[in-house]
Amino acid sequence: MTDQAHPFDLMIIQNSDKSRVLTIFDNRWGMFLFPYRKMTVIDQGPEADLKELSYVTGCLAELLHTPADSIHAEMSLRAFTEKYSVSDKVSKLYDHRFFKVSVDNLNEEEQFELAGTKFKWWRISDLEIDPDTKAHNSEIVATVKNEVL
């Protein structure tokens, strides 16, 4: 395992009735993942969390082509997770900030596209049995199911 934690923000966007979560197609991985960004503020504490929340909100506004004031986000959990990196063929430690998000008037069709980016809504139970997700992100789905939602 590598010693350095890899810091990422994970955005858990729920639909209006909170039955599904939004994923984005990641071309590098060739699969749908929770929207994510590399953290900009590694520090811990309320001030660092607020700065990162502002960053996440801005990223989502750009990604979803929606005003920032239509995005309602809160940091839900910060967790360190060890998982196998398929691309690097080694176990790595990840530092994840999980943000629980809702967005006013977001498209709730099962799949849709915005400016060339593909999105898909999933039930957590479907993510748990999806072969790609099981192989690459089962730890993240378990954390979202048990700790975030």
mmCIF file with all atom_site columns, N, CA and C in Angstrom, residues 5 20 23-24 31 36-37 45 47-48 50 60 77 84 92 98 111 114 116 121 136 143-144:
data_model
loop_
_atom_site.group_PDB
_atom_site.id
_atom_site.type_symbol
_atom_site.label_atom_id
_atom_site.label_alt_id
_atom_site.label_comp_id
_atom_site.label_asym_id
_atom_site.label_entity_id
_atom_site.label_seq_id
_atom_site.pdbx_PDB_ins_code
_atom_site.Cartn_x
_atom_site.Cartn_y
_atom_site.Cartn_z
_atom_site.occupancy
_atom_site.B_iso_or_equiv
_atom_site.pdbx_formal_charge
_atom_site.auth_seq_id
_atom_site.auth_comp_id
_atom_site.auth_asym_id
_atom_site.auth_atom_id
_atom_site.pdbx_PDB_model_num
ATOM 1  N N  . ALA A 1 5   ? -2.108  9.443  1.400   1.00 0.00 ? 5   ALA A N  1
ATOM 2  C CA . ALA A 1 5   ? -3.550  9.352  1.135   1.00 0.00 ? 5   ALA A CA 1
ATOM 3  C C  . ALA A 1 5   ? -3.892  10.206 -0.082  1.00 0.00 ? 5   ALA A C  1
ATOM 4  N N  . ARG A 1 20  ? -32.907 7.548  -5.500  1.00 0.00 ? 20  ARG A N  1
ATOM 5  C CA . ARG A 1 20  ? -31.811 7.256  -6.419  1.00 0.00 ? 20  ARG A CA 1
ATOM 6  C C  . ARG A 1 20  ? -30.682 8.262  -6.236  1.00 0.00 ? 20  ARG A C  1
ATOM 7  N N  . THR A 1 23  ? -25.007 9.412  -11.012 1.00 0.00 ? 23  THR A N  1
ATOM 8  C CA . THR A 1 23  ? -23.637 9.074  -11.382 1.00 0.00 ? 23  THR A CA 1
ATOM 9  C C  . THR A 1 23  ? -23.309 9.753  -12.707 1.00 0.00 ? 23  THR A C  1
ATOM 10 N N  . ILE A 1 24  ? -22.039 9.818  -12.983 1.00 0.00 ? 24  ILE A N  1
ATOM 11 C CA . ILE A 1 24  ? -21.548 10.436 -14.199 1.00 0.00 ? 24  ILE A CA 1
ATOM 12 C C  . ILE A 1 24  ? -20.655 9.429  -14.913 1.00 0.00 ? 24  ILE A C  1
ATOM 13 N N  . MET A 1 31  ? -17.040 3.659  -17.073 1.00 0.00 ? 31  MET A N  1
ATOM 14 C CA . MET A 1 31  ? -18.168 3.259  -16.228 1.00 0.00 ? 31  MET A CA 1
ATOM 15 C C  . MET A 1 31  ? -18.750 4.495  -15.538 1.00 0.00 ? 31  MET A C  1
ATOM 16 N N  . TYR A 1 36  ? -16.899 13.244 -8.729  1.00 0.00 ? 36  TYR A N  1
ATOM 17 C CA . TYR A 1 36  ? -15.786 13.422 -7.797  1.00 0.00 ? 36  TYR A CA 1
ATOM 18 C C  . TYR A 1 36  ? -14.849 14.500 -8.315  1.00 0.00 ? 36  TYR A C  1
ATOM 19 N N  . ARG A 1 37  ? -14.084 15.060 -7.405  1.00 0.00 ? 37  ARG A N  1
ATOM 20 C CA . ARG A 1 37  ? -13.035 16.012 -7.718  1.00 0.00 ? 37  ARG A CA 1
ATOM 21 C C  . ARG A 1 37  ? -11.916 15.820 -6.710  1.00 0.00 ? 37  ARG A C  1
ATOM 22 N N  . GLY A 1 45  ? -11.243 20.299 9.846   1.00 0.00 ? 45  GLY A N  1
ATOM 23 C CA . GLY A 1 45  ? -11.873 21.292 10.707  1.00 0.00 ? 45  GLY A CA 1
ATOM 24 C C  . GLY A 1 45  ? -12.957 22.047 9.975   1.00 0.00 ? 45  GLY A C  1
ATOM 25 N N  . GLU A 1 47  ? -13.529 25.228 9.220   1.00 0.00 ? 47  GLU A N  1
ATOM 26 C CA . GLU A 1 47  ? -13.169 26.216 8.201   1.00 0.00 ? 47  GLU A CA 1
ATOM 27 C C  . GLU A 1 47  ? -12.750 25.530 6.897   1.00 0.00 ? 47  GLU A C  1
ATOM 28 N N  . ALA A 1 48  ? -11.948 24.490 7.009   1.00 0.00 ? 48  ALA A N  1
ATOM 29 C CA . ALA A 1 48  ? -11.515 23.737 5.826   1.00 0.00 ? 48  ALA A CA 1
ATOM 30 C C  . ALA A 1 48  ? -12.718 23.096 5.139   1.00 0.00 ? 48  ALA A C  1
ATOM 31 N N  . LEU A 1 50  ? -15.829 24.122 5.157   1.00 0.00 ? 50  LEU A N  1
ATOM 32 C CA . LEU A 1 50  ? -16.628 25.155 4.486   1.00 0.00 ? 50  LEU A CA 1
ATOM 33 C C  . LEU A 1 50  ? -15.986 25.593 3.169   1.00 0.00 ? 50  LEU A C  1
ATOM 34 N N  . LEU A 1 60  ? -20.124 21.531 -9.052  1.00 0.00 ? 60  LEU A N  1
ATOM 35 C CA . LEU A 1 60  ? -21.413 20.959 -9.443  1.00 0.00 ? 60  LEU A CA 1
ATOM 36 C C  . LEU A 1 60  ? -22.223 21.924 -10.296 1.00 0.00 ? 60  LEU A C  1
ATOM 37 N N  . LEU A 1 77  ? -19.514 13.250 5.649   1.00 0.00 ? 77  LEU A N  1
ATOM 38 C CA . LEU A 1 77  ? -18.570 12.316 6.260   1.00 0.00 ? 77  LEU A CA 1
ATOM 39 C C  . LEU A 1 77  ? -17.204 12.507 5.629   1.00 0.00 ? 77  LEU A C  1
ATOM 40 N N  . TYR A 1 84  ? -8.036  -1.122 -3.744  1.00 0.00 ? 84  TYR A N  1
ATOM 41 C CA . TYR A 1 84  ? -7.095  -1.513 -4.777  1.00 0.00 ? 84  TYR A CA 1
ATOM 42 C C  . TYR A 1 84  ? -7.236  -0.593 -5.978  1.00 0.00 ? 84  TYR A C  1
ATOM 43 N N  . LYS A 1 92  ? -4.180  1.436  -2.286  1.00 0.00 ? 92  LYS A N  1
ATOM 44 C CA . LYS A 1 92  ? -3.919  2.829  -1.940  1.00 0.00 ? 92  LYS A CA 1
ATOM 45 C C  . LYS A 1 92  ? -4.867  3.254  -0.823  1.00 0.00 ? 92  LYS A C  1
ATOM 46 N N  . PHE A 1 98  ? -17.262 13.099 1.748   1.00 0.00 ? 98  PHE A N  1
ATOM 47 C CA . PHE A 1 98  ? -18.538 12.793 1.115   1.00 0.00 ? 98  PHE A CA 1
ATOM 48 C C  . PHE A 1 98  ? -19.480 13.979 1.324   1.00 0.00 ? 98  PHE A C  1
ATOM 49 N N  . GLN A 1 111 ? -31.529 8.267  -17.635 1.00 0.00 ? 111 GLN A N  1
ATOM 50 C CA . GLN A 1 111 ? -30.250 8.668  -18.220 1.00 0.00 ? 111 GLN A CA 1
ATOM 51 C C  . GLN A 1 111 ? -30.466 9.952  -18.999 1.00 0.00 ? 111 GLN A C  1
ATOM 52 N N  . LEU A 1 114 ? -25.722 16.208 -20.587 1.00 0.00 ? 114 LEU A N  1
ATOM 53 C CA . LEU A 1 114 ? -25.575 17.656 -20.535 1.00 0.00 ? 114 LEU A CA 1
ATOM 54 C C  . LEU A 1 114 ? -24.220 18.010 -21.124 1.00 0.00 ? 114 LEU A C  1
ATOM 55 N N  . GLY A 1 116 ? -22.477 17.015 -23.518 1.00 0.00 ? 116 GLY A N  1
ATOM 56 C CA . GLY A 1 116 ? -21.594 15.904 -23.847 1.00 0.00 ? 116 GLY A CA 1
ATOM 57 C C  . GLY A 1 116 ? -21.236 14.987 -22.687 1.00 0.00 ? 116 GLY A C  1
ATOM 58 N N  . TRP A 1 121 ? -29.124 7.884  -13.200 1.00 0.00 ? 121 TRP A N  1
ATOM 59 C CA . TRP A 1 121 ? -29.641 7.715  -11.838 1.00 0.00 ? 121 TRP A CA 1
ATOM 60 C C  . TRP A 1 121 ? -29.650 6.228  -11.492 1.00 0.00 ? 121 TRP A C  1
ATOM 61 N N  . HIS A 1 136 ? -14.917 -2.175 -8.854  1.00 0.00 ? 136 HIS A N  1
ATOM 62 C CA . HIS A 1 136 ? -14.099 -0.975 -8.700  1.00 0.00 ? 136 HIS A CA 1
ATOM 63 C C  . HIS A 1 136 ? -14.501 -0.050 -7.563  1.00 0.00 ? 136 HIS A C  1
ATOM 64 N N  . THR A 1 143 ? -20.091 2.614  1.826   1.00 0.00 ? 143 THR A N  1
ATOM 65 C CA . THR A 1 143 ? -19.993 3.786  2.696   1.00 0.00 ? 143 THR A CA 1
ATOM 66 C C  . THR A 1 143 ? -21.176 4.715  2.482   1.00 0.00 ? 143 THR A C  1
ATOM 67 N N  . VAL A 1 144 ? -21.526 4.928  1.217   1.00 0.00 ? 144 VAL A N  1
ATOM 68 C CA . VAL A 1 144 ? -22.671 5.796  0.916   1.00 0.00 ? 144 VAL A CA 1
ATOM 69 C C  . VAL A 1 144 ? -23.945 5.217  1.520   1.00 0.00 ? 144 VAL A C  1
#
